[in-house]
GROMACS .gro file of C-alpha atoms in nm:
model
  191
    1UNK     CA    1   8.805   9.264   0.614
    2UNK     CA    2   9.001   9.583   0.690
    3UNK     CA    3   8.701   9.734   0.870
    4UNK     CA    4   8.665   9.420   1.088
    5UNK     CA    5   9.029   9.464   1.184
    6UNK     CA    6   8.970   9.822   1.292
    7UNK     CA    7   8.657   9.711   1.492
    8UNK     CA    8   8.859   9.445   1.676
    9UNK     CA    9   9.139   9.686   1.750
   10UNK     CA   10   8.897   9.944   1.864
   11UNK     CA   11   8.726   9.692   2.095
   12UNK     CA   12   9.054   9.603   2.262
   13UNK     CA   13   9.135   9.969   2.310
   14UNK     CA   14   8.799  10.039   2.454
   15UNK     CA   15   8.831   9.747   2.692
   16UNK     CA   16   9.170   9.876   2.806
   17UNK     CA   17   9.025  10.221   2.848
   18UNK     CA   18   8.732  10.080   3.058
   19UNK     CA   19   8.978   9.870   3.272
   20UNK     CA   20   9.172  10.180   3.339
   21UNK     CA   21   8.870  10.385   3.436
   22UNK     CA   22   8.755  10.090   3.658
   23UNK     CA   23   9.074  10.137   3.864
   24UNK     CA   24   9.076  10.511   3.883
   25UNK     CA   25   8.761  10.708   3.795
   26UNK     CA   26   8.425  10.586   3.887
   27UNK     CA   27   8.234  10.876   3.709
   28UNK     CA   28   8.421  10.837   3.387
   29UNK     CA   29   8.366  10.461   3.401
   30UNK     CA   30   7.985  10.515   3.447
   31UNK     CA   31   7.995  10.755   3.146
   32UNK     CA   32   8.185  10.502   2.930
   33UNK     CA   33   7.952  10.210   3.025
   34UNK     CA   34   7.625  10.395   2.996
   35UNK     CA   35   7.688  10.609   2.696
   36UNK     CA   36   7.933  10.415   2.481
   37UNK     CA   37   7.960  10.047   2.585
   38UNK     CA   38   7.583   9.982   2.610
   39UNK     CA   39   7.551  10.088   2.243
   40UNK     CA   40   7.801   9.854   2.096
   41UNK     CA   41   7.611   9.631   1.850
   42UNK     CA   42   7.841   9.326   1.893
   43UNK     CA   43   7.762   9.127   2.204
   44UNK     CA   44   8.112   8.981   2.243
   45UNK     CA   45   8.269   9.328   2.241
   46UNK     CA   46   8.002   9.463   2.472
   47UNK     CA   47   8.056   9.181   2.723
   48UNK     CA   48   8.439   9.217   2.703
   49UNK     CA   49   8.407   9.583   2.801
   50UNK     CA   50   8.168   9.502   3.087
   51UNK     CA   51   8.418   9.227   3.211
   52UNK     CA   52   8.705   9.481   3.191
   53UNK     CA   53   8.483   9.715   3.410
   54UNK     CA   54   8.475   9.436   3.679
   55UNK     CA   55   8.149   9.268   3.610
   56UNK     CA   56   8.151   8.889   3.657
   57UNK     CA   57   7.947   8.747   3.366
   58UNK     CA   58   7.926   8.375   3.312
   59UNK     CA   59   7.988   8.212   2.978
   60UNK     CA   60   7.695   8.192   2.743
   61UNK     CA   61   7.523   8.484   2.910
   62UNK     CA   62   7.430   8.811   2.730
   63UNK     CA   63   7.353   9.162   2.816
   64UNK     CA   64   7.148   9.321   2.550
   65UNK     CA   65   7.213   9.687   2.426
   66UNK     CA   66   7.108   9.997   2.622
   67UNK     CA   67   7.153   9.842   2.969
   68UNK     CA   68   7.244  10.093   3.244
   69UNK     CA   69   7.506   9.971   3.494
   70UNK     CA   70   7.580  10.124   3.828
   71UNK     CA   71   7.891  10.000   4.018
   72UNK     CA   72   7.989   9.726   3.774
   73UNK     CA   73   8.226   9.557   4.011
   74UNK     CA   74   7.916   9.482   4.228
   75UNK     CA   75   7.736   9.290   3.963
   76UNK     CA   76   7.760   8.912   3.912
   77UNK     CA   77   7.565   8.725   3.650
   78UNK     CA   78   7.568   8.350   3.615
   79UNK     CA   79   7.582   8.121   3.312
   80UNK     CA   80   7.317   8.101   3.039
   81UNK     CA   81   7.136   8.418   3.162
   82UNK     CA   82   7.014   8.704   2.958
   83UNK     CA   83   6.949   9.075   3.049
   84UNK     CA   84   6.697   9.245   2.823
   85UNK     CA   85   6.727   9.589   2.669
   86UNK     CA   86   6.697   9.905   2.875
   87UNK     CA   87   6.741   9.725   3.212
   88UNK     CA   88   6.928   9.882   3.494
   89UNK     CA   89   7.170   9.672   3.704
   90UNK     CA   90   7.263   9.829   4.033
   91UNK     CA   91   7.564   9.679   4.220
   92UNK     CA   92   7.625   9.960   4.469
   93UNK     CA   93   7.561   9.737   4.774
   94UNK     CA   94   7.904   9.580   4.707
   95UNK     CA   95   8.017   9.870   4.930
   96UNK     CA   96   7.874   9.687   5.223
   97UNK     CA   97   8.165   9.442   5.201
   98UNK     CA   98   7.948   9.131   5.185
   99UNK     CA   99   8.019   9.032   4.816
  100UNK     CA  100   7.843   9.144   4.508
  101UNK     CA  101   7.560   9.389   4.548
  102UNK     CA  102   7.357   9.227   4.272
  103UNK     CA  103   7.372   8.851   4.207
  104UNK     CA  104   7.181   8.697   3.916
  105UNK     CA  105   7.199   8.312   3.895
  106UNK     CA  106   7.219   8.069   3.609
  107UNK     CA  107   6.942   8.030   3.350
  108UNK     CA  108   6.777   8.359   3.438
  109UNK     CA  109   6.576   8.571   3.189
  110UNK     CA  110   6.539   8.933   3.279
  111UNK     CA  111   6.290   9.108   3.053
  112UNK     CA  112   6.343   9.450   2.896
  113UNK     CA  113   6.294   9.769   3.102
  114UNK     CA  114   6.341   9.586   3.432
  115UNK     CA  115   6.524   9.793   3.709
  116UNK     CA  116   6.721   9.655   3.992
  117UNK     CA  117   6.758   9.932   4.257
  118UNK     CA  118   7.035   9.861   4.522
  119UNK     CA  119   6.966  10.158   4.746
  120UNK     CA  120   6.724  10.415   4.866
  121UNK     CA  121   6.704  10.707   5.099
  122UNK     CA  122   6.571  10.751   5.454
  123UNK     CA  123   6.338  11.054   5.432
  124UNK     CA  124   6.342  11.110   5.803
  125UNK     CA  125   6.715  11.109   5.825
  126UNK     CA  126   6.877  11.443   5.890
  127UNK     CA  127   7.135  11.377   5.618
  128UNK     CA  128   6.897  11.185   5.389
  129UNK     CA  129   7.101  10.872   5.441
  130UNK     CA  130   7.101  10.620   5.155
  131UNK     CA  131   7.104  10.260   5.290
  132UNK     CA  132   7.213   9.983   5.055
  133UNK     CA  133   7.111   9.617   5.045
  134UNK     CA  134   7.218   9.316   4.846
  135UNK     CA  135   6.976   9.182   4.586
  136UNK     CA  136   6.982   8.814   4.479
  137UNK     CA  137   6.803   8.641   4.191
  138UNK     CA  138   6.840   8.265   4.218
  139UNK     CA  139   6.868   8.013   3.931
  140UNK     CA  140   6.592   7.945   3.673
  141UNK     CA  141   6.406   8.274   3.740
  142UNK     CA  142   6.199   8.462   3.478
  143UNK     CA  143   6.150   8.836   3.552
  144UNK     CA  144   5.920   8.960   3.278
  145UNK     CA  145   5.912   9.303   3.122
  146UNK     CA  146   5.913   9.632   3.303
  147UNK     CA  147   5.961   9.514   3.660
  148UNK     CA  148   6.129   9.689   3.948
  149UNK     CA  149   6.323   9.493   4.211
  150UNK     CA  150   6.420   9.692   4.514
  151UNK     CA  151   6.716   9.665   4.744
  152UNK     CA  152   6.732   9.362   4.973
  153UNK     CA  153   6.496   9.144   4.768
  154UNK     CA  154   6.570   8.782   4.710
  155UNK     CA  155   6.389   8.604   4.421
  156UNK     CA  156   6.381   8.235   4.491
  157UNK     CA  157   6.480   7.959   4.251
  158UNK     CA  158   6.223   7.898   3.962
  159UNK     CA  159   6.008   8.209   4.054
  160UNK     CA  160   5.832   8.399   3.781
  161UNK     CA  161   5.779   8.774   3.849
  162UNK     CA  162   5.480   8.908   3.653
  163UNK     CA  163   5.505   9.204   3.413
  164UNK     CA  164   5.503   9.556   3.548
  165UNK     CA  165   5.551   9.440   3.899
  166UNK     CA  166   5.732   9.623   4.179
  167UNK     CA  167   5.899   9.367   4.401
  168UNK     CA  168   5.954   9.502   4.761
  169UNK     CA  169   5.977   9.163   4.936
  170UNK     CA  170   6.155   8.832   4.913
  171UNK     CA  171   6.004   8.577   4.668
  172UNK     CA  172   5.993   8.210   4.772
  173UNK     CA  173   6.136   7.945   4.541
  174UNK     CA  174   5.879   7.788   4.308
  175UNK     CA  175   5.898   7.420   4.247
  176UNK     CA  176   5.773   7.266   3.922
  177UNK     CA  177   5.903   7.008   3.692
  178UNK     CA  178   6.095   7.130   3.378
  179UNK     CA  179   5.875   7.143   3.072
  180UNK     CA  180   5.544   7.164   3.261
  181UNK     CA  181   5.301   7.401   3.101
  182UNK     CA  182   5.151   7.466   3.447
  183UNK     CA  183   5.453   7.672   3.539
  184UNK     CA  184   5.294   7.987   3.414
  185UNK     CA  185   5.009   7.934   3.661
  186UNK     CA  186   5.268   7.907   3.938
  187UNK     CA  187   5.358   8.272   3.894
  188UNK     CA  188   5.432   8.429   4.234
  189UNK     CA  189   5.222   8.737   4.290
  190UNK     CA  190   5.288   8.978   4.571
  191UNK     CA  191   5.009   9.105   4.774
   0.00000   0.00000   0.00000
């Protein structure tokens, strides 16, 4: 019981440290989130630290271990959503001033090793300018394992993004009735 008390006190202390870093030191915050917080084996403690960093995470949602987060105050996750292990969440487009840089809706399942990339570089720019764009994943979306979703992409409601896919364009909503086994055949495939 004593060890549990230390764990709870340590979690509160870590959340306070994360909140302080979120207000003052972006580099230290990134270090904390991506080398300490993402390895916490207790989901409630991990989510408390992410929320302290400025992420908006709905109730009943979970972010698995080993997830990399960039600009946490630019990430918004709805209710009943799950982010798989080793994903990357990039909220840098919040700097555009148009709300969160990465929005993930309700009842979304993001498979392991999926990367959201909120920016890029202009190779012909003299200063190698890095444009940012907001990424939105609507409700009831399944993004399977090992996908890459680039800046500015919108994944429509009910869409299924197939494994190992690089999404460079907007995905239309997919309409199918809940419980239908035909939903898998309605997977949206980019050409």
